[in-house]
Amino acid sequence: MLALRQFSRSLAAVPRVSSPLAVAAMQARHASGKAKAKADEDGEANLSVTASSVFDQVAQEAKKKQRDEERAAERAAAGSGPYISKKSIVQTTGSIDYSPRKLNMLARQIKGLPITDALAQMQFAVKKPAPRLVGALKQALNQAKQAELGDESKKGRGLVIAQAWVGKGIYKHGIRIHGRGRFGRLTSPSSHMKIELKESDVPLAPNRGNRFQGKGGFLPPKKERKHVKPILEEKPIYNKWKRLFYDA
């Protein structure tokens, strides 16, 4: 009896060897299960992607329609004059170790120009803050794309630099060493520039100190001809020495 139990235990300890057909059948079942699970996952993913893309497309079309309606209303309000959008993007250059008087020259150079022309001007400028201005203009253009400001079909999205103003920064002071034990005061100026982008049909008139310049750097209104009063025939004109200069 003991020998029979030992023989059965030895048979149980021997590893069972499956036939090649059984192994192939198990592998086939496993592969089919994995393929079915993958197909189910792909179907759910495609369904979610399709649904999300449809909703996103509908939302984008609604936003585009709303922007077109707002733009049409602003154009109608402008009438026969140039179209200038009310929405704007403002970007600053940050503090620059440069004189505000010199930086203002660059601001006057790009003010009123389209964004593409302003970038070209600053890329070829040899002034010290020109690279900083190029970076600020590119950041402003990226912000306009994110805010969906401007028309994508136009060059530079139809954006124009409406305003560019310069602010005074913190001035650093130091000691300038002179001869014979004397010294002077050393001043290092700093400044910054803010750039405002707007959508417009035409380039805006740059502000170059013209007394006919409109408010905000936009196109000035047409100068109305002043009414000149005719000279009265019975009224003589005298010069500063009270001598008769003209008598009709």
Coordinates of C-alpha atoms in Angstrom, one line a residue:
M1 CA 0.0 0.0 0.0
L2 CA 2.8 2.3 0.9
A3 CA 4.6 1.5 -2.4
L4 CA 1.4 2.3 -4.3
R5 CA 1.2 5.8 -2.7
Q6 CA 4.9 6.5 -3.4
F7 CA 4.3 5.5 -7.1
S8 CA 1.3 7.8 -7.4
R9 CA 3.3 10.7 -5.9
S10 CA 6.1 10.2 -8.3
L11 CA 3.6 10.3 -11.2
A12 CA 2.2 13.6 -9.9
A13 CA 5.7 15.1 -9.7
V14 CA 6.4 14.3 -13.3
P15 CA 5.6 17.4 -15.5
R16 CA 2.9 17.0 -18.0
V17 CA 3.8 17.5 -21.6
S18 CA 1.0 19.1 -23.8
S19 CA 0.6 18.0 -27.4
P20 CA 1.6 20.5 -30.2
L21 CA -2.1 20.7 -31.3
A22 CA -3.2 21.8 -27.8
V23 CA -0.4 24.4 -27.6
A24 CA -1.4 25.8 -31.0
A25 CA -5.0 26.0 -30.0
M26 CA -4.2 27.8 -26.7
Q27 CA -2.0 30.3 -28.6
A28 CA -4.7 30.9 -31.2
R29 CA -7.4 31.5 -28.5
H30 CA -5.0 33.9 -26.6
A31 CA -4.2 35.9 -29.8
S32 CA -7.9 36.1 -30.8
G33 CA -8.7 37.4 -27.3
K34 CA -6.0 40.1 -27.5
A35 CA -7.1 41.1 -31.0
K36 CA -10.7 41.4 -29.9
A37 CA -9.8 43.5 -26.8
K38 CA -7.6 45.8 -29.0
A39 CA -10.4 46.2 -31.5
D40 CA -12.8 47.2 -28.8
E41 CA -10.4 49.8 -27.4
D42 CA -9.7 51.2 -30.9
G43 CA -13.4 51.5 -31.5
E44 CA -14.0 53.3 -28.3
A45 CA -11.1 55.6 -29.0
N46 CA -12.3 56.4 -32.5
L47 CA -15.8 57.0 -31.2
S48 CA -14.5 59.5 -28.6
V49 CA -12.1 61.2 -31.1
T50 CA -14.9 61.5 -33.7
A51 CA -17.3 62.9 -31.1
S52 CA -14.8 65.4 -29.7
S53 CA -13.7 66.5 -33.2
V54 CA -17.3 67.1 -34.2
F55 CA -18.0 69.2 -31.1
D56 CA -14.8 71.1 -31.6
Q57 CA -15.6 71.8 -35.2
V58 CA -19.1 73.1 -34.3
A59 CA -17.6 75.3 -31.5
Q60 CA -15.0 76.8 -33.9
E61 CA -17.6 77.5 -36.5
A62 CA -19.8 79.3 -33.9
K63 CA -16.8 81.4 -32.8
K64 CA -15.9 82.2 -36.4
K65 CA -19.5 83.2 -37.1
Q66 CA -19.6 85.5 -34.1
R67 CA -16.3 87.1 -35.0
D68 CA -17.5 87.7 -38.6
E69 CA -20.7 89.3 -37.2
E70 CA -18.7 91.6 -34.9
R71 CA -16.3 92.6 -37.6
A72 CA -19.3 93.3 -40.0
A73 CA -20.9 95.5 -37.3
E74 CA -17.7 97.4 -36.7
R75 CA -17.2 97.9 -40.5
A76 CA -20.8 99.2 -40.8
A77 CA -20.2 101.6 -37.9
A78 CA -17.0 102.8 -39.5
G79 CA -18.9 103.7 -42.7
S80 CA -16.8 105.0 -45.6
G81 CA -13.8 105.5 -43.3
P82 CA -11.0 103.0 -42.6
Y83 CA -11.9 100.0 -40.5
I84 CA -10.1 99.8 -37.2
S85 CA -11.0 97.0 -34.7
K86 CA -11.9 97.8 -31.1
K87 CA -10.2 94.7 -29.9
S88 CA -6.4 95.0 -29.4
I89 CA -3.3 93.1 -28.2
V90 CA -0.7 94.9 -26.0
Q91 CA 2.8 93.6 -25.6
T92 CA 5.7 95.1 -23.7
T93 CA 9.4 94.7 -24.3
G94 CA 10.4 94.8 -20.6
S95 CA 13.2 96.9 -19.2
I96 CA 15.9 97.8 -21.6
D97 CA 19.2 99.6 -20.7
Y98 CA 18.6 102.3 -23.3
S99 CA 17.7 106.0 -23.2
P100 CA 13.9 106.6 -23.6
R101 CA 14.7 109.5 -26.0
K102 CA 16.6 107.1 -28.3
L103 CA 14.0 104.3 -27.9
N104 CA 11.2 106.8 -28.9
M105 CA 12.9 107.1 -32.3
L106 CA 12.3 103.4 -32.9
A107 CA 8.8 103.7 -31.7
R108 CA 8.1 106.5 -34.2
Q109 CA 9.7 104.3 -36.9
I110 CA 7.3 101.4 -36.5
K111 CA 4.2 103.2 -35.4
G112 CA 1.3 102.9 -37.9
L113 CA 3.1 100.2 -40.0
P114 CA 1.7 96.7 -40.7
I115 CA 3.2 94.0 -38.4
T116 CA 5.2 92.5 -41.3
D117 CA 6.8 95.8 -42.3
A118 CA 7.6 96.6 -38.6
L119 CA 9.3 93.2 -38.2
A120 CA 11.3 93.9 -41.4
Q121 CA 12.4 97.3 -40.1
M122 CA 13.5 96.0 -36.8
Q123 CA 15.3 93.0 -38.2
F124 CA 17.5 95.2 -40.3
A125 CA 18.0 97.9 -37.7
V126 CA 21.4 98.3 -36.2
K127 CA 20.2 99.8 -32.9
K128 CA 20.8 98.0 -29.6
P129 CA 17.1 97.3 -28.6
A130 CA 16.1 96.1 -32.1
P131 CA 16.3 92.4 -31.2
R132 CA 14.2 93.0 -28.2
L133 CA 11.6 94.7 -30.3
V134 CA 11.6 91.9 -32.8
G135 CA 10.9 89.4 -30.0
A136 CA 8.1 91.6 -28.6
L137 CA 6.5 91.9 -32.1
K138 CA 6.6 88.1 -32.6
Q139 CA 5.1 87.5 -29.2
A140 CA 2.3 90.0 -29.9
L141 CA 1.6 88.2 -33.2
N142 CA 1.4 84.9 -31.4
Q143 CA -1.0 86.3 -28.9
A144 CA -3.1 87.7 -31.7
K145 CA -3.2 84.2 -33.3
Q146 CA -4.3 82.6 -29.9
A147 CA -6.9 85.3 -29.4
E148 CA -8.0 84.9 -33.1
L149 CA -7.6 88.5 -33.8
G150 CA -7.3 89.5 -37.4
D151 CA -8.0 87.8 -40.7
E152 CA -6.0 84.6 -41.5
S153 CA -6.3 85.1 -45.2
K154 CA -4.4 88.4 -45.1
K155 CA -0.7 88.9 -44.8
G156 CA 0.2 89.3 -41.1
R157 CA -3.4 88.7 -40.3
G158 CA -4.1 92.3 -41.3
L159 CA -2.7 93.6 -38.1
V160 CA -1.3 97.1 -37.7
I161 CA 0.7 98.7 -34.9
A162 CA -1.9 101.2 -33.7
Q163 CA 0.3 102.6 -30.9
A164 CA 3.8 102.3 -29.7
W165 CA 4.7 104.4 -26.6
V166 CA 7.9 104.5 -24.5
G167 CA 8.1 104.6 -20.7
K168 CA 10.8 105.7 -18.4
G169 CA 12.5 103.0 -16.3
I170 CA 14.7 103.0 -13.2
Y171 CA 17.8 105.1 -13.6
K172 CA 21.0 103.6 -12.0
H173 CA 23.6 106.0 -10.6
G174 CA 27.2 105.6 -9.9
I175 CA 30.5 107.4 -9.5
R176 CA 32.6 108.6 -12.4
I177 CA 36.2 108.9 -11.4
H178 CA 38.0 112.1 -12.5
G179 CA 41.5 113.3 -12.0
R180 CA 43.1 115.1 -9.0
G181 CA 40.8 113.4 -6.5
R182 CA 37.6 114.7 -8.1
F183 CA 34.6 112.6 -9.2
G184 CA 31.4 113.0 -11.1
R185 CA 27.9 111.4 -11.3
L186 CA 27.4 108.5 -13.6
T187 CA 23.8 107.8 -14.8
S188 CA 22.6 104.7 -16.6
P189 CA 19.1 105.1 -18.1
S190 CA 16.6 102.4 -18.8
S191 CA 13.2 102.4 -20.6
H192 CA 10.6 100.1 -22.0
M193 CA 8.2 100.1 -24.9
K194 CA 4.6 99.0 -25.2
I195 CA 3.1 98.0 -28.5
E196 CA -0.6 97.8 -29.3
L197 CA -1.8 95.7 -32.3
K198 CA -5.2 96.3 -34.0
E199 CA -6.8 95.0 -37.2
S200 CA -7.2 97.6 -39.9
D201 CA -7.7 97.8 -43.6
V202 CA -5.1 100.5 -44.3
P203 CA -1.8 101.4 -42.6
L204 CA -2.3 104.0 -39.9
A205 CA -0.7 107.4 -40.1
P206 CA 2.5 107.4 -38.1
N207 CA 2.8 110.1 -35.4
R208 CA 5.9 112.2 -36.3
G209 CA 5.0 115.3 -34.3
N210 CA 2.5 116.5 -36.9
R211 CA 0.1 119.0 -35.4
F212 CA -2.7 117.6 -37.6
Q213 CA -2.2 114.1 -36.2
G214 CA -5.3 112.5 -34.8
K215 CA -5.7 111.2 -31.3
G216 CA -4.3 107.8 -30.6
G217 CA -2.0 107.7 -33.7
F218 CA -4.9 107.0 -36.2
L219 CA -5.6 108.6 -39.5
P220 CA -6.2 112.3 -39.0
P221 CA -9.5 113.7 -40.2
K222 CA -9.5 115.6 -43.4
K223 CA -8.5 119.2 -42.9
E224 CA -11.4 121.5 -43.4
R225 CA -10.6 124.6 -45.3
K226 CA -11.1 127.6 -43.2
H227 CA -13.5 130.2 -44.3
V228 CA -11.5 133.2 -45.5
K229 CA -13.4 136.5 -45.1
P230 CA -13.1 138.7 -48.2
I231 CA -11.3 142.0 -47.9
L232 CA -13.8 144.8 -47.5
E233 CA -13.3 147.3 -50.3
E234 CA -14.0 150.3 -48.1
K235 CA -11.5 149.2 -45.5
P236 CA -7.9 150.1 -46.2
I237 CA -4.9 148.0 -44.9
Y238 CA -2.1 149.6 -43.0
N239 CA 1.3 148.2 -42.2
K240 CA 3.0 148.2 -38.8
W241 CA 4.2 151.7 -39.3
K242 CA 0.6 152.9 -39.8
R243 CA 1.3 153.7 -43.4
L244 CA -1.2 153.0 -46.0
F245 CA -0.3 149.6 -47.6
Y246 CA -3.3 148.9 -49.7
D247 CA -6.5 150.8 -50.5
A248 CA -9.1 149.3 -52.7

